[in-house]
Protein backbone atom coordinates (compact mmCIF):
# COMPACT_ATOMS: atom_id res chain seq x y z
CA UNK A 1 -44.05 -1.21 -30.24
CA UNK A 2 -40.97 -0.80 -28.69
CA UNK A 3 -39.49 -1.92 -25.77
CA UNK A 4 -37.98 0.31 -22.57
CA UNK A 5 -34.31 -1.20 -22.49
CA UNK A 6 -31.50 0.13 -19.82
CA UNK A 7 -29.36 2.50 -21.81
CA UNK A 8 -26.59 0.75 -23.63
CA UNK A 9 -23.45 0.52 -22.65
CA UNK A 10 -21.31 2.62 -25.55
CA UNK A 11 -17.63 4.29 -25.65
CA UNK A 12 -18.37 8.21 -25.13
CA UNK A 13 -16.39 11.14 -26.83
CA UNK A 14 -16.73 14.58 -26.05
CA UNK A 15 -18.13 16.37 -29.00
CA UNK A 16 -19.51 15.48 -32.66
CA UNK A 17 -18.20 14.05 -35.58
CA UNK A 18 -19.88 12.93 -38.72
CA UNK A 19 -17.57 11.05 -40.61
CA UNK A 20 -15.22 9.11 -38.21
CA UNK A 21 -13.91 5.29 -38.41
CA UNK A 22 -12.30 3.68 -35.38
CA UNK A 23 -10.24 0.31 -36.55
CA UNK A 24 -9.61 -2.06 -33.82
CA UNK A 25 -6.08 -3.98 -33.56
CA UNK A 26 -6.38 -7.04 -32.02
CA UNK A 27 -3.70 -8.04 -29.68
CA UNK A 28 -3.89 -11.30 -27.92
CA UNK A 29 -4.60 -9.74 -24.53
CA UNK A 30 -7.79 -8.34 -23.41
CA UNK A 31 -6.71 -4.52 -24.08
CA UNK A 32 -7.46 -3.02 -27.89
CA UNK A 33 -5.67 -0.26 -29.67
CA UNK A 34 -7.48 2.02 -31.94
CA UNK A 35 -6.50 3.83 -34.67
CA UNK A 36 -9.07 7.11 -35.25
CA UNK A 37 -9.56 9.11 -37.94
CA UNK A 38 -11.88 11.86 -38.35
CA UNK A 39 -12.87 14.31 -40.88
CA UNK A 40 -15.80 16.98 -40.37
CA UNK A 41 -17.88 17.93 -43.17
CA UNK A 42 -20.67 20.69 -43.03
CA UNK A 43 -23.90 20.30 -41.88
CA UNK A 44 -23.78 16.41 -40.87
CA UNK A 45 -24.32 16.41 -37.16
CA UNK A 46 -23.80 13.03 -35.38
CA UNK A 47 -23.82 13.65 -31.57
CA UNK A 48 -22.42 10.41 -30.74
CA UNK A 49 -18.64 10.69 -31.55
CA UNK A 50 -15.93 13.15 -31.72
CA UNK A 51 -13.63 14.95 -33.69
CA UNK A 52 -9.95 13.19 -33.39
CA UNK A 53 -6.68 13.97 -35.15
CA UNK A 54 -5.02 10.94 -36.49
CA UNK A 55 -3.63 9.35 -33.41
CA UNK A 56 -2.81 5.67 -31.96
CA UNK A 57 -4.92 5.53 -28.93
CA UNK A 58 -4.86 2.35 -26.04
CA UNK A 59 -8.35 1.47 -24.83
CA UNK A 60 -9.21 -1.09 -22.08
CA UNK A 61 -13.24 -0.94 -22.89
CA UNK A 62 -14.20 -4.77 -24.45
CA UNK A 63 -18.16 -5.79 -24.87
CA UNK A 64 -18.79 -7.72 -22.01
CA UNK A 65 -20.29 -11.30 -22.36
CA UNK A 66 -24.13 -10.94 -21.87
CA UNK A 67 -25.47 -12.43 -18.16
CA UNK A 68 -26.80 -16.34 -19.44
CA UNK A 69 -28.47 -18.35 -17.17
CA UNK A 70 -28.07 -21.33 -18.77
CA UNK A 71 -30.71 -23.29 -17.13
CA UNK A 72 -33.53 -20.36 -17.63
CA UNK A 73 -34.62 -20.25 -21.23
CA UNK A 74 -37.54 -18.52 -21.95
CA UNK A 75 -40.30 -19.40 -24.53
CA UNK A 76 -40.99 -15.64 -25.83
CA UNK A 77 -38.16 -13.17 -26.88
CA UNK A 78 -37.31 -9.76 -28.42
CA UNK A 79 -36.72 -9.41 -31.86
CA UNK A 80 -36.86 -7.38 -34.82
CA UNK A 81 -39.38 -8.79 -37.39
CA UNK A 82 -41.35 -7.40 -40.45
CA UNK A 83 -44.20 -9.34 -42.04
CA UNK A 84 -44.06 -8.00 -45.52
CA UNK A 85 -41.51 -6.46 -47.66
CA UNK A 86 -40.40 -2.90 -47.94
CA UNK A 87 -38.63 0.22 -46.78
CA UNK A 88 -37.57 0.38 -43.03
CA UNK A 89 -40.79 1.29 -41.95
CA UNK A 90 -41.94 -2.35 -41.93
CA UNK A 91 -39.52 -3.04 -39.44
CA UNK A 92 -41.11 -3.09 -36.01
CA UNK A 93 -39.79 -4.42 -32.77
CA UNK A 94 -41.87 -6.81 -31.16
CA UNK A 95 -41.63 -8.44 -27.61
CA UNK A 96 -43.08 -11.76 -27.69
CA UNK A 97 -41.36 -13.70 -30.54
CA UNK A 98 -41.15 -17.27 -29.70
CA UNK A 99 -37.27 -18.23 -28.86
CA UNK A 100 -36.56 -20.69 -31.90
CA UNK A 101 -36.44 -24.35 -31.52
CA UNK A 102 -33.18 -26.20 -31.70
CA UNK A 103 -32.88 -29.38 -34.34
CA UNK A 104 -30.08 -31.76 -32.94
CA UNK A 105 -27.39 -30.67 -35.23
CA UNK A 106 -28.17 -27.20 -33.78
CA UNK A 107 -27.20 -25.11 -31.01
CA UNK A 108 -29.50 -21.77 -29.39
CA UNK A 109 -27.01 -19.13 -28.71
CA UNK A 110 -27.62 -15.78 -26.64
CA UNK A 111 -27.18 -13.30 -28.72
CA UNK A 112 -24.84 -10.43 -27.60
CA UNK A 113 -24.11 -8.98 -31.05
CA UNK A 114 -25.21 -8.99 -34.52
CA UNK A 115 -24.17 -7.03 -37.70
CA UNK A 116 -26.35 -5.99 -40.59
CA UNK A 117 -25.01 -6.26 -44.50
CA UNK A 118 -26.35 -5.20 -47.64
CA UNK A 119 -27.72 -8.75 -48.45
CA UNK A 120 -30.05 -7.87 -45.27
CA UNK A 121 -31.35 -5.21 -46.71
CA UNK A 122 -32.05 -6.18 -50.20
CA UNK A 123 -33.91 -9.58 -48.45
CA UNK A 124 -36.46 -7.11 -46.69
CA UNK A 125 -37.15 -5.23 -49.68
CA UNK A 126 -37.95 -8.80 -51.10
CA UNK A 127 -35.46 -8.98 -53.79
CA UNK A 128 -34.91 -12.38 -53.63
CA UNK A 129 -38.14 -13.62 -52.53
CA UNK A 130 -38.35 -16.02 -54.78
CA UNK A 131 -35.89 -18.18 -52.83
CA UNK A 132 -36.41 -16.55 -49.43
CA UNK A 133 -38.35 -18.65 -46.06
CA UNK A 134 -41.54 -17.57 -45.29
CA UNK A 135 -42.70 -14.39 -43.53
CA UNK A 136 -42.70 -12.87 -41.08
CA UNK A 137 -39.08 -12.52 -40.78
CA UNK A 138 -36.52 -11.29 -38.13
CA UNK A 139 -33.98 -10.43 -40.46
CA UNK A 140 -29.49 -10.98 -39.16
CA UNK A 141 -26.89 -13.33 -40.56
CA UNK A 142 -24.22 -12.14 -38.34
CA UNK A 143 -24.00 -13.00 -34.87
CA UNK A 144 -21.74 -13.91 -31.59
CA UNK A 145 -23.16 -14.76 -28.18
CA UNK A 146 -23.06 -17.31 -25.54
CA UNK A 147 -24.36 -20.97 -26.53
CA UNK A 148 -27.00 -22.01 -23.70
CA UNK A 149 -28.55 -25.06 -25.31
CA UNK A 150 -26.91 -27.68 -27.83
CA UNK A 151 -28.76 -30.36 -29.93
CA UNK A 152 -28.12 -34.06 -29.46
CA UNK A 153 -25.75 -34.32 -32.67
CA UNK A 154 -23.62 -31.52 -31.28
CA UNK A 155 -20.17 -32.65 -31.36
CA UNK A 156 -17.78 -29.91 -30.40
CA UNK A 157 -19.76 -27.05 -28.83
CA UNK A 158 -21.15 -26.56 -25.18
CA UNK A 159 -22.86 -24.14 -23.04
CA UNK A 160 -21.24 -21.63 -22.18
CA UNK A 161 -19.02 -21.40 -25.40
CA UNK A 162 -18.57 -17.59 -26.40
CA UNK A 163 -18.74 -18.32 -30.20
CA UNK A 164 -19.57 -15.95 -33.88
CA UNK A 165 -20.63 -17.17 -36.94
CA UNK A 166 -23.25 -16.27 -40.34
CA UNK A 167 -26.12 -18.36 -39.34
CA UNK A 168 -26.75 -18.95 -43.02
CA UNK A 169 -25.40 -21.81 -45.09
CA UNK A 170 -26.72 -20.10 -48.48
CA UNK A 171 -27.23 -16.17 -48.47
CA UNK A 172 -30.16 -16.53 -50.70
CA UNK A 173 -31.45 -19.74 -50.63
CA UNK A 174 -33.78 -20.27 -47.80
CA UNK A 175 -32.39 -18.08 -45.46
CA UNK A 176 -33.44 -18.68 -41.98
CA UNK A 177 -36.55 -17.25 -41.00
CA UNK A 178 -35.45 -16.49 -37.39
CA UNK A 179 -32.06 -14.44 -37.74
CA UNK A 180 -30.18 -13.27 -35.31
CA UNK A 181 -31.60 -9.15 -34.73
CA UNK A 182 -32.73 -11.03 -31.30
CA UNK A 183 -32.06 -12.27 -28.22
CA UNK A 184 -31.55 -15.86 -29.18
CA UNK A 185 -31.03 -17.33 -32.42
CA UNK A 186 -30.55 -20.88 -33.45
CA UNK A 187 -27.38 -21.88 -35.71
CA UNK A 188 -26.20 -24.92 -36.77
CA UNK A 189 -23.31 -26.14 -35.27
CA UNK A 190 -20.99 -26.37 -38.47
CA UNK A 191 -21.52 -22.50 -38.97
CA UNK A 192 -19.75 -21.70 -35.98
CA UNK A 193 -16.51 -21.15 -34.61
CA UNK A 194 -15.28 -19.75 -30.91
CA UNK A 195 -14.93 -16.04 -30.64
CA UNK A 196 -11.21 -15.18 -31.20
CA UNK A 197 -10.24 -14.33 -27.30
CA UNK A 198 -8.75 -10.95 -27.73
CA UNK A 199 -12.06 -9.31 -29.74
CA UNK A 200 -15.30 -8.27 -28.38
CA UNK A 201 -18.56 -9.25 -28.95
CA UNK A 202 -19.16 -5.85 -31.18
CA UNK A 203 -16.19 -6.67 -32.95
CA UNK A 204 -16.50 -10.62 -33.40
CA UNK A 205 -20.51 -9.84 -35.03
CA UNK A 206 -19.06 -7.81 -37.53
CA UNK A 207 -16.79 -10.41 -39.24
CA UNK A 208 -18.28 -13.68 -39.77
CA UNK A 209 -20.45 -12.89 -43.69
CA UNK A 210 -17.87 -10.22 -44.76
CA UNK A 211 -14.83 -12.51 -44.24
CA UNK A 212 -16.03 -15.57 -45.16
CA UNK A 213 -16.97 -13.45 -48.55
CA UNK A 214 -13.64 -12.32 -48.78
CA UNK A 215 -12.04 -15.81 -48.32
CA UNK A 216 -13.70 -17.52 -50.92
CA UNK A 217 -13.59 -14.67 -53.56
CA UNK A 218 -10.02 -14.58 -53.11
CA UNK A 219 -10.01 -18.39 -53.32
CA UNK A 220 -12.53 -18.43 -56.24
CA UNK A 221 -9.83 -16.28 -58.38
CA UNK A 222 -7.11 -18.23 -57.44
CA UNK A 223 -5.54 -15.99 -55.72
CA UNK A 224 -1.77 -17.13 -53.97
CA UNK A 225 1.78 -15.55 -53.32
CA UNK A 226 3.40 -13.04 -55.41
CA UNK A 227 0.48 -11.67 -57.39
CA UNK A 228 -1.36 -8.01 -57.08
CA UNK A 229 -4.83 -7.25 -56.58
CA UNK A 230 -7.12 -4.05 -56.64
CA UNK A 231 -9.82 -3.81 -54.74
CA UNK A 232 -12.76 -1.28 -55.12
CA UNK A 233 -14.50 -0.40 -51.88
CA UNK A 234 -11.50 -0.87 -49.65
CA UNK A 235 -13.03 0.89 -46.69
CA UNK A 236 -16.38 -1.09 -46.87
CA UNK A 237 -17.42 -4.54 -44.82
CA UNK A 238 -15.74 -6.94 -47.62
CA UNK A 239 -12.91 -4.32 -49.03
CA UNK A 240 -11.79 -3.58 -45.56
CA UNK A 241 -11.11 -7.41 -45.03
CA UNK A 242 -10.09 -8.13 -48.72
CA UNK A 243 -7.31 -5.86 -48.39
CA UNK A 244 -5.82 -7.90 -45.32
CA UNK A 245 -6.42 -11.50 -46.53
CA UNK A 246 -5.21 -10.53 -49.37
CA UNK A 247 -1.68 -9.00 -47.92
CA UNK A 248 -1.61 -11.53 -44.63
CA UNK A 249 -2.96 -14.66 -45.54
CA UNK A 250 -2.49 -14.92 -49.53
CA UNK A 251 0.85 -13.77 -49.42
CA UNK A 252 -0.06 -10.59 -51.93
CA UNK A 253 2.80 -9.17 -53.52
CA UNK A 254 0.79 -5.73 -54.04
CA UNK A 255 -2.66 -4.32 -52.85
CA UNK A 256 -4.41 -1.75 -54.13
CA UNK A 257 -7.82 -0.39 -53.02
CA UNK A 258 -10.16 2.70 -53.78
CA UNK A 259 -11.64 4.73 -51.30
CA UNK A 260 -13.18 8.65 -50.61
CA UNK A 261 -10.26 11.20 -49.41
CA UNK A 262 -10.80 10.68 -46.15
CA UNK A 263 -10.65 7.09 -45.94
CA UNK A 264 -7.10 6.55 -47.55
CA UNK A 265 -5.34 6.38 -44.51
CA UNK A 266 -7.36 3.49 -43.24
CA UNK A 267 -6.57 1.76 -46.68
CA UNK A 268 -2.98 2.03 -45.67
CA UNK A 269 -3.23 0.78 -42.16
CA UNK A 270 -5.20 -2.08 -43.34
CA UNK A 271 -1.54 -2.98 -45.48
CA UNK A 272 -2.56 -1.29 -48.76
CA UNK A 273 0.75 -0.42 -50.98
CA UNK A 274 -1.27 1.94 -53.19
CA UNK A 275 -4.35 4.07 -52.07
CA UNK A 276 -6.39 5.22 -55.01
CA UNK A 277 -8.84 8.00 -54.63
CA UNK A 278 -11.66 7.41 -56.63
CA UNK A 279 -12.89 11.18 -56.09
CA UNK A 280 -9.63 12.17 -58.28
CA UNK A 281 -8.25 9.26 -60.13
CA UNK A 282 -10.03 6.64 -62.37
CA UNK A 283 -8.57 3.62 -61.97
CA UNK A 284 -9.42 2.33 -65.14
CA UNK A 285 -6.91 5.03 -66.88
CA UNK A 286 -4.16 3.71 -64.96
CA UNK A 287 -0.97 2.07 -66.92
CA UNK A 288 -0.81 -0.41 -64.34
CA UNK A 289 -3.27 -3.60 -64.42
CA UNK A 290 -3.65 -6.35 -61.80
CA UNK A 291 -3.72 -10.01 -61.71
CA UNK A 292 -7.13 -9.68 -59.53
CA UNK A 293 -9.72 -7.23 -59.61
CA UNK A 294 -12.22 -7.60 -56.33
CA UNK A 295 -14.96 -5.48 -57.41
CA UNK A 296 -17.35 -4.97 -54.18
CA UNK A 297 -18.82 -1.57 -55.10
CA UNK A 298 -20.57 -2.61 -58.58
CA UNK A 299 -18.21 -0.99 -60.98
CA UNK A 300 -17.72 -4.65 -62.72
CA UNK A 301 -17.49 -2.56 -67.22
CA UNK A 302 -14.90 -0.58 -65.00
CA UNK A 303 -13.25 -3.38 -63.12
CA UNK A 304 -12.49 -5.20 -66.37
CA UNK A 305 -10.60 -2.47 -67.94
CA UNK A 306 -8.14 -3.04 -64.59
CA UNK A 307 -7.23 -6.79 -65.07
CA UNK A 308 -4.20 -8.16 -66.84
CA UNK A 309 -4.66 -10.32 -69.37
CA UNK A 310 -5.90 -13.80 -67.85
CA UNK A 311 -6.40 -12.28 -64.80
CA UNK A 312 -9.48 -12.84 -62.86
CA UNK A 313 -12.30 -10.28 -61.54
CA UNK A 314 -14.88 -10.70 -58.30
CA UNK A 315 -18.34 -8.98 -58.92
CA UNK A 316 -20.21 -8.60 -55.96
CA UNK A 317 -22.75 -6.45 -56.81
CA UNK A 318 -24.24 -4.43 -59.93
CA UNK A 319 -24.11 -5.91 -63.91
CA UNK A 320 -21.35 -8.68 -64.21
CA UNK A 321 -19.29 -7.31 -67.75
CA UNK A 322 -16.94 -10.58 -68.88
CA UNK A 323 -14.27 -12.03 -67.39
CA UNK A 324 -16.27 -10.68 -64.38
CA UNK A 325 -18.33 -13.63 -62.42
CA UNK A 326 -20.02 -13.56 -59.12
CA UNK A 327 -20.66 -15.97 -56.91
CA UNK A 328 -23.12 -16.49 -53.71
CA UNK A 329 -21.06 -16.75 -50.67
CA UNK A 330 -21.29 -20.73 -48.82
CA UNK A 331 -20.54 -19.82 -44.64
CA UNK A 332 -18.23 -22.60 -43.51
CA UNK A 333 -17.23 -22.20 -39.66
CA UNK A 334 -13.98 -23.86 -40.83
CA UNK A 335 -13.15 -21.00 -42.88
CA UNK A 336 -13.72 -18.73 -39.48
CA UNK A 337 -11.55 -21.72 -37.70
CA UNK A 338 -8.70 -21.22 -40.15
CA UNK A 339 -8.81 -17.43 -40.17
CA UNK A 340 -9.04 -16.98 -35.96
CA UNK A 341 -5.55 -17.28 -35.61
CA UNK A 342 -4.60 -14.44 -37.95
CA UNK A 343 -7.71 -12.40 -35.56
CA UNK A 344 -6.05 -13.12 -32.47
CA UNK A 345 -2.16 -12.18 -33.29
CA UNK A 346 -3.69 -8.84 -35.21
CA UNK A 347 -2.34 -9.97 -37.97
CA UNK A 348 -6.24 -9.56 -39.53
CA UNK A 349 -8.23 -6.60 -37.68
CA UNK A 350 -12.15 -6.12 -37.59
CA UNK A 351 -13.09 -2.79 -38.66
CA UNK A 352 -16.47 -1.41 -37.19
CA UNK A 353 -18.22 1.31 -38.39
CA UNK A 354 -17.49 4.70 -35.86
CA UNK A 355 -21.35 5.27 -36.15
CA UNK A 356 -22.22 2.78 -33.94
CA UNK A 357 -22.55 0.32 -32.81
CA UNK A 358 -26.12 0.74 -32.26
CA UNK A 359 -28.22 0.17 -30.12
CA UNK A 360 -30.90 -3.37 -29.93
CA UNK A 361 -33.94 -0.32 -30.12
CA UNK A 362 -32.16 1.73 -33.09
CA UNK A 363 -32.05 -1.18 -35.68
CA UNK A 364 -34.45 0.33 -38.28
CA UNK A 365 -32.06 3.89 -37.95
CA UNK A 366 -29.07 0.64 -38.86
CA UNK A 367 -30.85 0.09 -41.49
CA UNK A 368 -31.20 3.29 -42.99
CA UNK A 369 -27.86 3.69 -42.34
CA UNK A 370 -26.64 0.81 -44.05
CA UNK A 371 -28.67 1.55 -47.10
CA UNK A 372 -26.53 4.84 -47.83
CA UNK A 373 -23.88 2.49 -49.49
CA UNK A 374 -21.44 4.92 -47.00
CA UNK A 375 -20.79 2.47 -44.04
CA UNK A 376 -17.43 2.48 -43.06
CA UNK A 377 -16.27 -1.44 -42.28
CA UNK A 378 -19.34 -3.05 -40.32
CA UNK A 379 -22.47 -1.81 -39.20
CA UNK A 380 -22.93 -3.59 -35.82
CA UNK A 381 -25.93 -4.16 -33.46
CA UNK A 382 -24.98 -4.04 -29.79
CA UNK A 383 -25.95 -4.43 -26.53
CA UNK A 384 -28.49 -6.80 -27.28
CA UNK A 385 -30.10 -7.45 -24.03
């Protein structure tokens, strides 16, 4: 059943656009520019955003911290749960979920934000049930919100702290069976950081399992100064924020990344020296190979063909084809720790998909939307009441 909520609090644009990204530079003040780009194809109404022409645009709008009362915390909560595995349908929104417990290396946080990811989807259709906790489920790794309770082996964290995070050590290995589609969500405290100060809430929620991804892929492949990556699926969650590490933290000497043709431009404001087309070009054919190949699309037999000799290449998805490997992403709130200073000078920029973010009572349409492989950066969940 769900629940009456007041209506959320979203940007509004004057008429519709279907396919539209907004990426968010972070400045170290409160105020946000956006860069928008829009492109309208035929019969894809989405009455929620508008048609722009490419433009820099200032905006003052930031998600405000949800209202905490830190001393009121209640024993039943919303949340998003299914108890068995399937399509979206099994997704229902129920009312009284009981708030989690917190262990005393943990702390309860108010949730003001969350973010959905492939891996969320493929866990409901029980993929990896094998490994997974038991049902029923609320299903979120991503999250920032307001701690209001801390365990008693909480070193660094207290209430009040505005913090993000992926509230799962292993992605598939015993996920937690409270995640964070709800109003409160427990997380142990070494999975945390603070939010950066200059992002949002709707911005911060997006980050945490797609950079942390990116991070240790690049890491994984020894990645360093001076060498040249490719990256398929540059506009996506991971791509988006491989392309950046990549150029701002790694020290790349050239980036590459493959995207539709209207998503090239955001390749290139993201600090890729050579958008790739995948609609025209195959990047296979190309003369020119790359040290690293981050494939997070599932193109791994094409990936390979892309890779100097000796050089490395990250599978996310799809059939691993050698010198391909994968690997299961570890969240580390020292990795988010280490990366918030490149957040807060801009130097690294979230990118949120122009869709939403939704709303707390559309997460099932999130879903769906998520599952059509065309996201554009994050799909994120917000207000959350």
């Amino acid at each position: 059943m769900k629940a009456t909520l007041p209506t959320p609090h979203l940007r509004s644009f004057p008429s519709p656009t279907p396919l539209s990204f907004k990426l968010s530079f972070a400045f170290p003040e409160t105020r946000r520019k956006s860069l928008s780009i829009s492109s309208t194809p035929k019969g894809t109404p989405s009455p929620s955003l508008a048609y722009v022409p490419l433009r820099v645009s200032a905006s003052s709008q930031a998600a405000a911290a949800p209202t905490v009362n830190l001393t009121a915390i209640p024993t039943e909560m919303k949340a998003w749960v299914y108890g068995e595995y399937g399509g979206v349908d099994v997704l229902k929104l129920d009312e009284k979920v009981s708030v989690p417990e917190v262990k005393e290396d943990e702390v309860l946080i108010k949730v003001a934000a969350a973010a959905l990811n492939p891996v969320d989807a493929k866990r409901r259709q029980g993929k990896f049930k094998a490994t997974d906790s038991p049902l029923p489920t609320v299903p979120g790794y991503d999250v920032a919100g307001v701690v209001v309770k801390v365990g008693s082996q909480v070193k660094e964290l207290k209430e009040g702290d505005e913090v993000y995070g992926n509230i799962n050590e292993k992605a598939l290995e015993g996920p937690r069976q409270f995640g964070s589609i709800a109003q409160y969500t427990a997380v142990e405290e070494k999975l945390l950081a603070l939010k950066p100060k200059n992002l949002d809430f709707a911005q911060a929620a997006g980050l945490p399992l797609a950079i942390e991804t990116a991070y240790e892929g690049l890491e994984r492949t020894g990645f360093s100064s001076g060498k040249s990556i490719l990256v398929l699926n540059g506009s996506g969650g991971v791509g988006s924020l491989v392309i950046q590490l990549a150029k701002q933290v790694f020290g790349a000497l050239k980036v590459a990344a493959t995207s539709s043709t209207g998503k090239l431009e955001l390749l290139k404001s993201l600090g890729a020296d050579l958008a790739i087309d995948y609609t025209k070009e195959n990047f296979e054919d190309m003369p020119e190979k790359f040290d690293v190949v981050f494939d997070a699309i599932g193109q791994c037999d094409r990936a390979v063909k892309a890779v100097k000799e000796g050089g490395s290449v990250v599978a996310l998805t799809g059939a691993v084809t050698p010198p391909g490997f994968r690997f299961v992403v570890t969240s580390k709130g020292e990795v988010l720790k280490k990366l918030n200073s490149y957040l807060e000078s801009g130097k690294v920029k979230p990118v949120v998909d122009p869709r939403g973010p939704f709303p707390f009572t559309q997460v099932d349409e999130a879903f769906s939307y998520i599952e059509t492989n065309r996201a554009t950066g994050k799909v994120v969940i917000h207000p959350i009441p």
